[in-house]
């Protein structure tokens, strides 16, 4: 894959974006809400899950918010709230699967944090069951049930296998086959991130054409150790990342505060809502707020 800087050059010449709007979350005074999901339906209610956190802390929890209007959501009282970061969701066999990142003291050094991706089956907003925890040290683990019933699993190892973070893939026939051993053994995709960059998947889509497309992110550190995160889309052809492109950047969104100075240029992909030729990207902004951005449907050339 081209580097993030190279992809950004192309994006600035070709992308078409519209208006952005900040999303207000009611019922969480004194806390920021960021790194949200796209809106989804459950129990007859349109809602968003988001990471809730104080500006000066990394201790976070996932809360659920009911839509009041397109830019306003209200915390749902009585819903289970999980001590996780960066929520995401999918449906498998008709059941909502909620995921998020758990942090905990590192087994090797208790003064440092490690993390893993946890998955919950959601019967109702107050009835959630943890059914799987991924490998220690792995974020951006994603699931998608395809039309043929198979479940695609995208992984994100780091270290000796994945460097700063690359995407791997495996297929399983049911959630019973989801194991740490299989995730760790999943081969990396061809056309992956350069060694200077890192990234991961955020949502997986099966297009009307049968093609698989992915919304993810690509990131790098600059010379001052500032982070730069960009929403990325690509097509997945067998075991190869194809046609990657950055679809937005921080300057496409309205100004808002950042959690820290090194996080100003961060857009963390949450999800896409498709509207014929257009789409709405929901994203976390600078680790301090959430916005949505209208843009061209990034997959419209092949249909969705």
PDB file of N, CA and C in Angstrom, residues 129-164:
ATOM      1  N   UNK A 129     -23.992 -10.356  27.305  1.00  0.00           N
ATOM      2  CA  UNK A 129     -23.166 -11.451  27.795  1.00  0.00           C
ATOM      3  C   UNK A 129     -21.836 -11.468  27.064  1.00  0.00           C
ATOM      4  N   UNK A 130     -20.731 -11.414  27.816  1.00  0.00           N
ATOM      5  CA  UNK A 130     -19.407 -11.547  27.224  1.00  0.00           C
ATOM      6  C   UNK A 130     -19.232 -12.982  26.731  1.00  0.00           C
ATOM      7  N   UNK A 131     -18.910 -13.137  25.427  1.00  0.00           N
ATOM      8  CA  UNK A 131     -18.738 -14.496  24.922  1.00  0.00           C
ATOM      9  C   UNK A 131     -17.345 -14.749  24.346  1.00  0.00           C
ATOM     10  N   UNK A 132     -16.550 -13.681  24.159  1.00  0.00           N
ATOM     11  CA  UNK A 132     -15.204 -13.912  23.641  1.00  0.00           C
ATOM     12  C   UNK A 132     -14.314 -12.726  23.933  1.00  0.00           C
ATOM     13  N   UNK A 133     -13.065 -13.026  24.340  1.00  0.00           N
ATOM     14  CA  UNK A 133     -12.018 -12.016  24.485  1.00  0.00           C
ATOM     15  C   UNK A 133     -10.876 -12.375  23.552  1.00  0.00           C
ATOM     16  N   UNK A 134     -10.427 -11.405  22.771  1.00  0.00           N
ATOM     17  CA  UNK A 134      -9.370 -11.640  21.801  1.00  0.00           C
ATOM     18  C   UNK A 134      -7.995 -11.683  22.444  1.00  0.00           C
ATOM     19  N   UNK A 135      -6.975 -11.835  21.623  1.00  0.00           N
ATOM     20  CA  UNK A 135      -5.599 -11.911  22.135  1.00  0.00           C
ATOM     21  C   UNK A 135      -5.186 -10.631  22.849  1.00  0.00           C
ATOM     22  N   UNK A 136      -4.378 -10.772  23.895  1.00  0.00           N
ATOM     23  CA  UNK A 136      -3.812  -9.597  24.551  1.00  0.00           C
ATOM     24  C   UNK A 136      -3.003  -8.787  23.541  1.00  0.00           C
ATOM     25  N   UNK A 137      -3.194  -7.466  23.587  1.00  0.00           N
ATOM     26  CA  UNK A 137      -2.441  -6.591  22.707  1.00  0.00           C
ATOM     27  C   UNK A 137      -3.055  -6.379  21.340  1.00  0.00           C
ATOM     28  N   UNK A 138      -4.291  -6.872  21.100  1.00  0.00           N
ATOM     29  CA  UNK A 138      -4.897  -6.713  19.770  1.00  0.00           C
ATOM     30  C   UNK A 138      -6.175  -5.872  19.848  1.00  0.00           C
ATOM     31  N   UNK A 139      -6.135  -4.720  19.192  1.00  0.00           N
ATOM     32  CA  UNK A 139      -7.332  -3.919  18.940  1.00  0.00           C
ATOM     33  C   UNK A 139      -7.827  -4.210  17.518  1.00  0.00           C
ATOM     34  N   UNK A 140      -8.915  -3.518  17.137  1.00  0.00           N
ATOM     35  CA  UNK A 140      -9.399  -3.532  15.745  1.00  0.00           C
ATOM     36  C   UNK A 140      -9.693  -4.940  15.236  1.00  0.00           C
ATOM     37  N   UNK A 141     -10.182  -5.793  16.087  1.00  0.00           N
ATOM     38  CA  UNK A 141     -10.660  -7.117  15.694  1.00  0.00           C
ATOM     39  C   UNK A 141     -12.114  -6.944  15.269  1.00  0.00           C
ATOM     40  N   UNK A 142     -12.460  -7.365  14.054  1.00  0.00           N
ATOM     41  CA  UNK A 142     -13.797  -7.128  13.519  1.00  0.00           C
ATOM     42  C   UNK A 142     -14.403  -8.399  12.913  1.00  0.00           C
ATOM     43  N   UNK A 143     -15.750  -8.484  13.001  1.00  0.00           N
ATOM     44  CA  UNK A 143     -16.500  -9.621  12.490  1.00  0.00           C
ATOM     45  C   UNK A 143     -17.548  -9.129  11.500  1.00  0.00           C
ATOM     46  N   UNK A 144     -17.858  -9.979  10.506  1.00  0.00           N
ATOM     47  CA  UNK A 144     -18.940  -9.693   9.569  1.00  0.00           C
ATOM     48  C   UNK A 144     -19.503 -10.997   9.032  1.00  0.00           C
ATOM     49  N   UNK A 145     -20.803 -11.214   9.226  1.00  0.00           N
ATOM     50  CA  UNK A 145     -21.434 -12.393   8.642  1.00  0.00           C
ATOM     51  C   UNK A 145     -21.826 -12.091   7.201  1.00  0.00           C
ATOM     52  N   UNK A 146     -21.327 -12.922   6.288  1.00  0.00           N
ATOM     53  CA  UNK A 146     -21.575 -12.728   4.865  1.00  0.00           C
ATOM     54  C   UNK A 146     -22.880 -13.405   4.462  1.00  0.00           C
ATOM     55  N   UNK A 147     -23.333 -13.118   3.242  1.00  0.00           N
ATOM     56  CA  UNK A 147     -24.605 -13.658   2.781  1.00  0.00           C
ATOM     57  C   UNK A 147     -24.621 -15.178   2.727  1.00  0.00           C
ATOM     58  N   UNK A 148     -23.464 -15.793   2.554  1.00  0.00           N
ATOM     59  CA  UNK A 148     -23.405 -17.262   2.510  1.00  0.00           C
ATOM     60  C   UNK A 148     -23.340 -17.889   3.904  1.00  0.00           C
ATOM     61  N   UNK A 149     -23.425 -17.050   4.947  1.00  0.00           N
ATOM     62  CA  UNK A 149     -23.414 -17.545   6.317  1.00  0.00           C
ATOM     63  C   UNK A 149     -22.051 -17.562   6.966  1.00  0.00           C
ATOM     64  N   UNK A 150     -20.992 -17.514   6.159  1.00  0.00           N
ATOM     65  CA  UNK A 150     -19.645 -17.462   6.724  1.00  0.00           C
ATOM     66  C   UNK A 150     -19.435 -16.179   7.518  1.00  0.00           C
ATOM     67  N   UNK A 151     -18.531 -16.224   8.474  1.00  0.00           N
ATOM     68  CA  UNK A 151     -18.177 -15.040   9.249  1.00  0.00           C
ATOM     69  C   UNK A 151     -16.741 -14.662   8.898  1.00  0.00           C
ATOM     70  N   UNK A 152     -16.593 -13.463   8.354  1.00  0.00           N
ATOM     71  CA  UNK A 152     -15.256 -12.928   8.083  1.00  0.00           C
ATOM     72  C   UNK A 152     -14.713 -12.314   9.359  1.00  0.00           C
ATOM     73  N   UNK A 153     -13.456 -12.611   9.665  1.00  0.00           N
ATOM     74  CA  UNK A 153     -12.773 -12.049  10.824  1.00  0.00           C
ATOM     75  C   UNK A 153     -11.550 -11.288  10.330  1.00  0.00           C
ATOM     76  N   UNK A 154     -11.496  -9.996  10.624  1.00  0.00           N
ATOM     77  CA  UNK A 154     -10.314  -9.201  10.319  1.00  0.00           C
ATOM     78  C   UNK A 154      -9.569  -8.950  11.625  1.00  0.00           C
ATOM     79  N   UNK A 155      -8.267  -9.216  11.606  1.00  0.00           N
ATOM     80  CA  UNK A 155      -7.431  -9.128  12.791  1.00  0.00           C
ATOM     81  C   UNK A 155      -6.493  -7.929  12.674  1.00  0.00           C
ATOM     82  N   UNK A 156      -5.757  -7.630  13.758  1.00  0.00           N
ATOM     83  CA  UNK A 156      -4.807  -6.522  13.705  1.00  0.00           C
ATOM     84  C   UNK A 156      -3.627  -6.810  14.639  1.00  0.00           C
ATOM     85  N   UNK A 157      -2.747  -7.769  14.262  1.00  0.00           N
ATOM     86  CA  UNK A 157      -1.594  -8.048  15.112  1.00  0.00           C
ATOM     87  C   UNK A 157      -0.582  -6.904  15.074  1.00  0.00           C
ATOM     88  N   UNK A 158       0.187  -6.796  16.150  1.00  0.00           N
ATOM     89  CA  UNK A 158       1.308  -5.874  16.226  1.00  0.00           C
ATOM     90  C   UNK A 158       2.549  -6.645  16.672  1.00  0.00           C
ATOM     91  N   UNK A 159       3.697  -5.989  16.556  1.00  0.00           N
ATOM     92  CA  UNK A 159       4.926  -6.623  17.029  1.00  0.00           C
ATOM     93  C   UNK A 159       5.628  -7.381  15.927  1.00  0.00           C
ATOM     94  N   UNK A 160       6.138  -8.533  16.265  1.00  0.00           N
ATOM     95  CA  UNK A 160       6.933  -9.310  15.313  1.00  0.00           C
ATOM     96  C   UNK A 160       6.162  -9.624  14.039  1.00  0.00           C
ATOM     97  N   UNK A 161       4.871  -9.928  14.154  1.00  0.00           N
ATOM     98  CA  UNK A 161       4.080 -10.287  12.976  1.00  0.00           C
ATOM     99  C   UNK A 161       3.527  -9.063  12.247  1.00  0.00           C
ATOM    100  N   UNK A 162       3.037  -8.080  13.004  1.00  0.00           N
ATOM    101  CA  UNK A 162       2.317  -6.980  12.374  1.00  0.00           C
ATOM    102  C   UNK A 162       2.972  -5.626  12.463  1.00  0.00           C
ATOM    103  N   UNK A 163       4.184  -5.556  13.034  1.00  0.00           N
ATOM    104  CA  UNK A 163       4.828  -4.252  13.161  1.00  0.00           C
ATOM    105  C   UNK A 163       3.974  -3.319  14.005  1.00  0.00           C
ATOM    106  N   UNK A 164       3.751  -2.114  13.517  1.00  0.00           N
ATOM    107  CA  UNK A 164       2.921  -1.157  14.249  1.00  0.00           C
ATOM    108  C   UNK A 164       1.435  -1.496  14.172  1.00  0.00           C
TER     109      UNK A 164
END
